[in-house]
């Protein structure tokens, strides 16, 4: 294996050292694009988490929402009366149904003057499949209690035992839990009864807005019969308007950035490889195999890509850590390594596209060519 | 030894074909420099390209080696021809064609890495021979210099050393003095002649500059793709 990469470590490394300014420029562009893509991915991830982190904790094989007569289902407008809940409970193949209420409101605490926007969840205790569920860990026992996510606790400046006011009613904080969000507002959990009252006070129906259903049922048939729609938890996220619009535009930006990255990095390597075409012809005339020259070119591109992406990734983690204190920013493998891998693949694809000038380099041109 | 036997090479020219090399038979023996001269477009470079296995002739043979290890390069596949160039043929181009990123020593060392699968022993052997050859061409002090730091004559000397570093049986040289003045050109021709003798290489050298003809052991003239006049170079007194 060591013998096979002889020409790579020989010519490619020396060219990298010889034309270091050019390679630094290419590497810097790769690093900046990686930084841009990584930063946007981290921000998208952070915004997404602020939208959906609590929804992703909802249990069940399907989440049932009201299917409006016109338009798409929506978490914000869904309302499921007792008749619908009962229909789902009695449907064939359904094992359990957990009615859950979600509504956005405001909460205040004596320590903070201004009220804070919050998402109120009506959560029953001991619902099926909710062991070690950070959302259901917030579910209070008594109607005068609330479970507060850490984001809400920070916003309101409260801790366990403090009192907060929601829609004019005081509640005691029974627990401060994980950092869970719904549509950019931190989560506060109430009992289903307390939530129903709160919902009515903010103009809602007081009825559950979503059912967490387990089982193996004819989801579409039951949905059609009950005026509801049953979606997988992931698919149900499209019923969150804020998430849908944000992820759509940010996802488009990331996709376009990847496209631009592929063009820029590919163009760099195309031009560079074309400039090497005469050297390739000489090496071929001297007896170099096309395979060894291809490995040389791809190896060279890989070195530049890995170095550029590494620097860019370090920048994402460094700046992301700082930005995370002020912005919804997530540093995770999916927001750092995934963009880095995509960048590497696109860069190598660009370099591979340019390989034609290597494979097609005619050794005959080395004879009598003016270099 | 290299021997071109009844080699014919044609190129497409519209709906017809033009004959660049017309039934040429030519022999270069070990330890001698055989010059090939002729006017521009006469076919001398095409003969060299065929000898270098860069062009496959329409007919005829290109025999390389001695009787116990003779190869007809005209019958080889592209891959085999590449291997033959790598192992048994040295080429010195009209322009030095050195790689700008490499030092003089590295220009020679790269010859051991062209196949990608060369053994470590062979690489070490060529690396050691690189220094010996740089010394032979008088460039030991310039071994660490890159192409742009060398003069035209020095570049051509590096190219000659590169052509010989893998100990080829055949050395093919294309217009080695065309970019040099008379004095430097004479030195280069002397160098080629000396190394050819010392290393017992069969050298074919294309030139249209006959000012240095006394360094050639044999000289043939090519006109319209044919060898017209075999001319004795200098007396074979060596």
XYZ file of C-alpha atoms in Angstrom:
609
model
C 0.000 0.000 0.000
C 2.862 2.347 0.836
C 4.464 1.623 -2.476
C 1.300 2.422 -4.402
C 1.180 6.044 -3.300
C 4.785 6.761 -4.208
C 4.104 9.525 -6.690
C 1.442 11.088 -4.464
C 3.752 11.750 -1.583
C 6.473 12.768 -3.986
C 5.075 15.200 -6.542
C 1.867 16.327 -4.832
C 3.563 17.314 -1.596
C 6.287 19.173 -3.417
C 3.780 21.058 -5.534
C 1.880 21.976 -2.394
C 5.058 23.429 -0.925
C 6.148 25.083 -4.163
C 2.818 26.773 -4.906
C 1.895 27.299 -1.282
C 0.336 30.706 -1.930
C -2.064 29.227 -4.441
C -2.931 26.302 -2.216
C -3.343 28.584 0.786
C -5.822 30.595 -1.261
C -7.773 27.482 -2.247
C -7.601 26.167 1.314
C -8.769 29.510 2.688
C -11.760 29.511 0.353
C -12.620 25.946 1.398
C -12.231 26.935 5.060
C -14.454 29.997 4.668
C -17.138 28.067 2.825
C -17.009 25.335 5.471
C -17.322 28.013 8.138
C -20.286 29.540 6.345
C -22.047 26.222 5.774
C -21.276 25.019 9.302
C -22.421 28.243 10.878
C -25.640 28.229 8.899
C -26.192 24.564 9.767
C -25.619 25.261 13.457
C -28.000 28.201 13.344
C -30.586 26.171 11.464
C -30.208 23.394 13.996
C -30.570 25.865 16.846
C -33.649 27.474 15.346
C -35.128 24.066 14.628
C -34.511 22.976 18.209
C -36.287 26.095 19.445
C -39.197 25.116 17.262
C -39.564 21.423 17.718
C -37.519 20.057 20.615
C -40.645 19.497 22.727
C -42.697 18.099 19.840
C -40.021 15.507 19.173
C -40.538 14.261 22.733
C -44.224 13.509 22.172
C -44.770 9.759 22.523
C -46.707 7.440 20.221
C -46.484 5.861 16.811
C -48.609 8.614 15.337
C -49.584 12.116 16.353
C -53.170 12.973 15.515
C -54.166 16.522 14.623
C -57.420 18.035 13.487
C -57.821 18.045 9.720
C -59.441 21.378 8.885
C -62.000 21.510 6.093
C -59.742 23.885 4.194
C -55.981 23.929 4.397
C -53.379 21.850 6.133
C -53.385 20.557 9.695
C -51.768 22.869 12.206
C -50.612 22.485 15.772
C -51.710 26.069 16.405
C -55.342 25.603 15.376
C -55.946 21.924 16.041
C -58.746 21.108 18.464
C -59.886 17.569 19.196
C -63.194 17.212 21.020
C -64.197 14.319 23.268
C -66.004 12.594 20.415
C -62.820 12.438 18.292
C -60.738 11.283 21.230
C -63.235 8.509 21.967
C -63.352 7.477 18.303
C -59.588 7.051 18.279
C -59.617 5.203 21.600
C -62.164 2.726 20.260
C -60.619 2.266 16.815
C -59.286 -1.167 15.873
C -55.556 -1.558 16.280
C -55.180 1.414 18.588
C -53.481 0.468 21.844
C -53.362 3.776 23.683
C -54.382 7.394 23.181
C -52.866 10.263 25.179
C -54.641 13.615 24.729
C -52.189 16.483 24.936
C -52.859 20.201 24.857
C -50.503 22.803 23.449
C -51.160 26.530 23.438
C -48.933 29.575 23.459
C -49.437 32.197 26.112
C -47.506 34.403 28.480
C -46.255 33.863 31.977
C -44.862 36.208 34.565
C -43.024 35.982 37.814
C -42.607 38.503 40.527
C -38.863 38.781 39.961
C -39.191 39.750 36.307
C -41.269 42.762 35.346
C -42.075 41.784 31.781
C -44.078 38.647 31.019
C -42.404 35.930 28.975
C -43.907 34.124 26.022
C -44.283 30.444 26.843
C -45.776 27.277 25.400
C -48.249 25.650 27.750
C -48.446 21.890 27.565
C -51.286 19.967 29.191
C -49.656 16.666 30.102
C -51.136 13.733 32.005
C -49.025 11.857 34.538
C -47.848 8.370 33.653
C -48.912 8.380 30.016
C -47.896 5.213 28.116
C -44.357 5.267 26.720
C -43.232 8.335 28.635
C -40.723 6.810 31.029
C -37.541 8.903 31.026
C -39.197 11.398 28.702
C -37.853 14.890 29.431
C -41.129 16.510 28.370
C -43.316 14.289 30.546
C -40.846 14.658 33.402
C -42.255 18.195 33.628
C -45.840 16.956 34.088
C -47.077 18.252 37.489
C -49.126 16.196 39.922
C -51.501 18.902 41.116
C -53.509 21.476 39.226
C -51.839 24.367 41.032
C -48.383 23.210 40.000
C -46.320 23.635 36.843
C -43.232 21.944 35.514
C -40.921 24.497 33.954
C -38.320 23.899 31.265
C -34.909 25.412 31.949
C -35.425 27.993 29.199
C -38.639 29.190 30.813
C -37.058 29.137 34.251
C -34.206 31.308 32.994
C -36.592 33.673 31.243
C -38.804 34.045 34.265
C -36.003 33.900 36.809
C -37.677 31.181 38.824
C -36.686 27.935 40.442
C -38.466 25.080 42.165
C -40.904 26.356 44.771
C -41.349 29.786 43.195
C -44.674 31.073 42.000
C -45.487 32.112 38.452
C -48.622 33.605 37.014
C -50.253 32.284 33.842
C -53.391 33.908 32.446
C -54.091 35.385 35.857
C -53.710 32.177 37.828
C -50.791 31.482 40.119
C -48.915 28.202 39.963
C -46.087 26.771 42.026
C -43.044 25.516 40.186
C -42.823 21.821 41.088
C -39.861 20.970 38.884
C -37.352 22.649 36.546
C -36.461 20.269 33.719
C -34.657 20.089 30.408
C -34.451 22.892 27.858
C -37.530 22.233 25.732
C -39.096 24.605 23.246
C -42.140 24.870 21.067
C -42.304 27.372 18.226
C -39.604 29.577 19.784
C -41.214 29.659 23.230
C -39.993 27.669 26.241
C -42.228 24.955 27.599
C -44.265 25.020 30.812
C -46.275 21.906 31.672
C -49.623 21.934 33.461
C -52.046 19.194 34.379
C -54.636 18.558 31.626
C -57.346 20.179 33.751
C -55.317 23.300 34.530
C -54.222 23.509 30.899
C -57.844 23.295 29.724
C -58.785 26.253 31.894
C -55.767 28.229 30.730
C -56.565 27.424 27.121
C -60.088 28.782 27.485
C -58.751 31.945 29.087
C -56.570 32.659 26.046
C -59.402 32.044 23.604
C -58.973 28.332 23.022
C -61.537 25.571 23.276
C -59.901 23.883 26.231
C -59.866 20.649 24.259
C -56.770 18.614 23.490
C -54.869 19.747 20.387
C -52.945 16.578 19.639
C -53.324 12.883 20.413
C -50.304 10.651 20.923
C -51.498 7.284 19.628
C -49.783 3.913 19.790
C -50.780 0.774 17.952
C -50.975 -0.603 14.454
C -54.159 0.807 13.014
C -55.577 1.901 9.679
C -54.405 5.443 10.299
C -55.755 7.032 7.151
C -59.141 5.354 7.401
C -59.656 6.331 11.001
C -58.365 9.832 10.274
C -60.785 10.283 7.402
C -63.687 9.027 9.521
C -62.911 11.338 12.424
C -61.837 14.505 10.586
C -58.312 14.120 11.782
C -54.944 13.248 10.345
C -52.408 10.854 11.876
C -48.780 11.580 11.100
C -45.497 10.197 12.284
C -43.852 12.560 14.796
C -41.343 13.730 12.173
C -43.942 14.240 9.454
C -46.141 16.142 11.883
C -43.490 18.869 12.112
C -44.786 20.319 8.869
C -47.880 21.282 10.860
C -45.705 23.772 12.742
C -45.902 26.929 10.624
C -42.839 28.640 12.111
C -40.706 25.538 11.662
C -41.927 24.936 8.135
C -41.146 28.440 6.930
C -37.794 28.654 8.715
C -36.490 25.262 7.748
C -37.668 25.797 4.186
C -35.764 29.038 3.700
C -32.693 28.034 5.719
C -32.583 24.622 4.063
C -32.725 26.299 0.678
C -29.863 28.596 1.699
C -27.768 25.642 2.839
C -28.518 23.701 -0.334
C -27.577 26.706 -2.473
C -24.426 27.198 -0.428
C -23.476 23.594 -1.029
C -24.119 24.102 -4.737
C -21.974 27.237 -4.787
C -19.287 25.400 -2.802
C -19.227 22.597 -5.327
C -18.866 25.088 -8.179
C -16.177 27.197 -6.473
C -14.082 24.300 -5.179
C -14.628 22.355 -8.387
C -13.619 25.375 -10.474
C -10.465 25.853 -8.419
C -9.371 22.276 -8.891
C -10.394 22.264 -12.539
C -8.211 25.281 -13.297
C -5.353 23.923 -11.191
C -5.503 20.489 -12.819
C -5.657 22.045 -16.292
C -2.549 24.043 -15.468
C -0.819 20.799 -14.535
C -1.794 19.134 -17.810
C 1.587 19.803 -19.453
C 3.441 18.351 -16.449
C 1.144 15.340 -16.610
C 2.012 14.876 -20.292
C 5.731 14.939 -19.463
C 5.308 12.432 -16.639
C 3.280 10.171 -18.914
C 5.942 10.406 -21.610
C 8.540 9.424 -19.020
C 6.477 6.385 -18.062
C 3.994 7.449 -15.387
C 0.779 5.459 -15.379
C -2.513 7.319 -15.639
C -3.599 5.664 -12.392
C -0.659 7.028 -10.468
C -1.299 10.525 -11.846
C -4.992 10.324 -10.953
C -4.061 9.286 -7.424
C -1.597 12.142 -7.325
C -4.217 14.718 -8.350
C -6.933 13.380 -6.051
C -4.435 13.049 -3.214
C -3.396 16.638 -3.655
C -7.025 17.801 -3.681
C -7.727 15.689 -0.588
C -4.871 17.282 1.332
C -6.091 20.797 0.513
C -9.700 19.874 1.270
C -8.922 18.199 4.576
C -6.764 21.121 5.692
C -9.331 23.732 4.592
C -12.282 21.867 6.042
C -10.380 21.260 9.284
C -9.693 24.957 9.728
C -13.274 25.805 8.792
C -14.610 23.243 11.237
C -12.445 24.614 14.038
C -13.864 28.050 13.224
C -17.427 26.720 13.355
C -16.859 25.149 16.761
C -15.039 28.202 18.136
C -17.418 30.829 16.799
C -20.411 28.583 17.382
C -19.526 28.243 21.047
C -19.386 32.003 21.336
C -22.516 32.553 19.267
C -24.380 29.934 21.276
C -24.428 32.328 24.194
C -26.536 34.808 22.249
C -28.119 32.827 19.414
C -29.934 29.532 19.088
C -26.902 27.613 17.843
C -26.306 23.889 18.039
C -22.896 22.247 17.788
C -23.448 18.596 17.023
C -22.162 16.022 14.533
C -25.051 16.828 12.228
C -24.255 20.549 12.163
C -20.465 20.168 11.947
C -19.306 16.793 10.642
C -22.154 16.339 8.186
C -21.478 19.652 6.363
C -17.746 18.862 6.479
C -18.285 15.472 4.859
C -20.559 17.009 2.222
C -17.915 19.665 1.516
C -15.223 16.998 1.166
C -17.384 14.934 -1.178
C -18.292 17.959 -3.306
C -14.672 19.112 -3.423
C -13.450 15.698 -4.475
C -16.256 15.529 -7.032
C -15.001 18.835 -8.441
C -11.447 17.511 -8.503
C -12.634 14.270 -10.098
C -14.484 16.272 -12.740
C -11.186 17.966 -13.579
C -9.392 14.634 -13.917
C -10.247 14.439 -17.583
C -7.342 16.768 -18.294
C -5.089 14.281 -16.494
C -6.421 11.139 -18.107
C -6.499 12.774 -21.530
C -3.070 14.429 -21.274
C -1.215 13.302 -24.391
C 2.394 12.329 -23.679
C 3.194 13.083 -27.299
C 2.777 16.807 -26.576
C 5.877 16.598 -24.356
C 7.928 16.025 -27.500
C 8.664 19.368 -29.062
C 6.267 21.242 -26.811
C 7.113 24.757 -25.762
C 6.928 24.955 -22.033
C 20.233 -1.572 -29.050
C 17.233 -0.097 -30.841
C 16.208 -1.015 -34.330
C 13.367 0.381 -36.389
C 12.475 -2.125 -39.084
C 10.462 -1.005 -42.091
C 8.473 1.432 -39.980
C 5.636 3.270 -41.668
C 3.493 5.839 -39.918
C 0.566 7.722 -41.434
C -1.734 10.419 -40.107
C -5.293 11.213 -41.173
C -5.534 14.277 -43.390
C -9.147 14.953 -44.189
C -10.395 11.959 -46.118
C -6.857 10.884 -46.994
C -3.791 9.931 -44.990
C -0.372 11.478 -45.177
C 2.738 9.425 -44.668
C 4.997 10.830 -41.967
C 7.419 7.914 -41.820
C 7.868 5.844 -44.939
C 9.342 2.372 -44.562
C 12.212 3.505 -42.355
C 14.832 1.093 -41.142
C 17.276 2.463 -38.617
C 19.597 0.959 -36.052
C 21.176 2.476 -32.973
C 23.779 0.350 -31.278
C 24.964 0.407 -27.701
C 27.527 3.043 -26.814
C 26.883 5.139 -29.903
C 24.940 8.278 -30.739
C 22.981 8.078 -33.968
C 21.928 11.466 -35.252
C 18.736 11.962 -37.225
C 18.602 15.184 -39.176
C 16.453 16.722 -41.825
C 14.410 19.837 -42.565
C 11.321 20.789 -40.569
C 8.434 18.461 -41.312
C 10.694 15.779 -42.738
C 9.499 13.193 -40.214
C 12.482 13.008 -37.868
C 10.412 13.820 -34.770
C 7.827 11.248 -35.842
C 10.585 8.647 -36.005
C 11.615 9.602 -32.485
C 7.995 9.420 -31.287
C 7.662 5.926 -32.731
C 10.934 4.891 -31.111
C 9.655 6.316 -27.819
C 6.446 4.265 -28.125
C 4.436 7.468 -28.045
C 3.116 6.682 -31.530
C 2.288 3.203 -32.798
C 3.402 2.702 -36.403
C 0.994 1.466 -39.053
C 3.489 -1.256 -39.867
C 7.000 -2.333 -39.061
C 8.790 -3.146 -35.835
C 10.574 -1.234 -33.095
C 13.008 -3.686 -31.532
C 14.584 -2.784 -28.235
C 17.181 -4.762 -26.319
C 19.746 -7.374 -27.165
C 19.073 -10.719 -28.759
C 18.370 -12.434 -25.439
C 15.885 -9.796 -24.291
C 14.412 -8.302 -27.426
C 11.055 -6.529 -27.304
C 9.051 -5.299 -30.265
C 7.665 -2.059 -28.868
C 5.306 -1.701 -31.830
C 3.357 -4.720 -30.626
C 2.915 -3.606 -27.037
C -0.329 -2.461 -25.463
C -0.535 1.106 -24.188
C 0.091 -0.074 -20.642
C 3.061 -2.213 -21.668
C 4.507 0.641 -23.711
C 4.260 2.933 -20.673
C 6.119 0.346 -18.611
C 8.753 0.012 -21.338
C 9.352 3.776 -21.325
C 9.578 3.730 -17.557
C 12.112 0.937 -17.427
C 14.074 0.722 -20.645
C 13.838 4.037 -22.475
C 15.174 7.441 -21.484
C 13.827 10.565 -23.138
C 15.391 14.023 -23.295
C 12.977 16.565 -24.663
C 13.629 19.589 -26.855
C 12.736 21.856 -23.968
C 13.985 20.444 -20.712
C 10.412 19.802 -19.538
C 11.419 19.774 -15.908
C 8.704 19.918 -13.263
C 8.806 23.394 -11.713
C 8.042 22.205 -8.195
C 10.960 19.776 -8.005
C 14.618 20.360 -7.297
C 17.259 19.058 -9.676
C 17.779 15.956 -7.529
C 14.027 15.363 -7.271
C 13.662 15.568 -11.076
C 15.753 12.399 -11.123
C 14.217 10.797 -8.065
C 10.722 11.071 -9.540
C 11.696 8.487 -12.140
C 11.602 5.860 -9.394
C 8.034 6.758 -8.497
C 6.343 6.891 -11.889
C 4.792 3.457 -11.753
C 3.269 3.910 -8.349
C 4.257 0.373 -7.437
C 8.019 0.597 -7.563
C 9.744 -1.303 -4.797
C 11.465 0.546 -2.004
C 14.784 -1.022 -2.978
C 14.510 0.242 -6.513
C 13.615 3.693 -5.271
C 16.614 3.733 -2.969
C 18.829 2.592 -5.823
C 17.637 5.361 -8.129
C 17.858 7.938 -5.354
C 21.510 7.018 -4.897
C 22.139 7.038 -8.616
C 20.600 10.512 -8.866
C 23.516 12.002 -6.955
C 26.005 10.076 -9.038
C 24.463 11.343 -12.267
C 24.195 14.915 -11.067
C 27.876 14.688 -10.367
C 28.451 13.243 -13.831
C 26.688 16.208 -15.439
C 28.480 18.662 -13.139
C 25.476 19.778 -11.133
C 26.162 18.453 -7.664
C 26.194 21.967 -6.269
C 22.861 22.713 -7.919
C 21.099 19.554 -6.738
C 18.826 21.478 -4.381
C 17.816 24.142 -6.889
C 14.452 24.274 -8.586
C 13.946 24.726 -12.323
C 13.614 28.510 -12.237
C 16.925 28.759 -10.402
C 18.810 26.927 -13.151
C 20.139 28.263 -16.456
C 18.987 26.802 -19.784
C 22.120 24.685 -20.098
C 21.844 23.452 -16.522
C 18.207 22.485 -17.096
C 19.151 20.497 -20.159
C 21.892 18.733 -18.195
C 19.357 17.827 -15.498
C 17.058 16.516 -18.240
C 19.879 14.362 -19.631
C 20.608 13.007 -16.152
C 16.891 12.297 -15.702
C 16.859 10.419 -18.990
C 19.640 8.157 -17.761
C 18.922 7.738 -14.069
C 16.923 4.530 -14.479
C 19.716 3.027 -16.602
C 17.768 2.727 -19.850
C 19.023 0.670 -22.746
C 17.907 3.369 -25.163
C 18.195 7.147 -24.867
C 16.070 9.262 -27.184
C 17.063 12.913 -27.473
C 15.014 15.540 -29.258
C 16.822 18.701 -30.429
C 18.792 19.122 -27.196
C 20.621 22.267 -28.306
C 17.803 24.184 -29.934
C 17.388 26.552 -26.985
C 21.103 26.948 -26.270
C 23.918 29.045 -27.690
C 26.777 27.399 -29.605
C 29.090 27.047 -26.622
C 26.490 25.527 -24.319
C 25.139 23.422 -27.166
C 28.594 21.965 -27.766
C 28.963 21.086 -24.099
C 25.575 19.363 -24.056
C 26.436 17.326 -27.131
C 29.761 16.332 -25.607
C 27.987 15.323 -22.446
C 25.471 13.161 -24.303
C 28.243 11.549 -26.281
C 30.322 10.855 -23.165
C 27.454 9.443 -21.111
C 26.322 7.298 -24.042
C 29.756 5.696 -24.171
C 30.157 5.408 -20.413
C 26.748 3.834 -19.929
C 26.705 1.810 -23.107
C 23.393 3.301 -24.154
C 21.954 3.233 -27.657
C 21.192 6.894 -28.277
C 19.056 8.301 -31.072
C 19.344 12.069 -31.309
C 17.192 14.269 -33.487
C 18.829 17.514 -34.572
C 18.760 19.970 -37.414
C 21.878 21.693 -36.087
C 24.895 20.014 -37.644
C 27.426 22.267 -35.965
C 28.112 19.494 -33.487
C 28.088 16.601 -35.931
C 31.513 15.457 -34.809
C 29.961 14.269 -31.558
C 27.724 11.853 -33.484
C 28.811 8.353 -34.313
C 26.365 8.058 -37.176
C 24.083 10.469 -38.919
C 21.088 9.818 -41.131
C 19.135 12.365 -43.101
C 15.375 12.163 -43.310
C 13.385 13.729 -46.124
C 9.666 13.288 -46.666
C 9.595 10.491 -44.119
C 12.369 8.494 -45.745
C 15.976 8.028 -44.834
C 17.786 9.403 -47.817
C 21.424 9.502 -46.866
C 23.238 7.578 -44.248
C 26.264 9.788 -43.543
C 29.191 8.842 -41.410
C 29.616 11.202 -38.495
C 33.094 11.188 -37.162
C 35.503 8.390 -37.689
C 34.712 5.514 -35.385
C 38.059 5.735 -33.673
C 36.750 5.548 -30.145
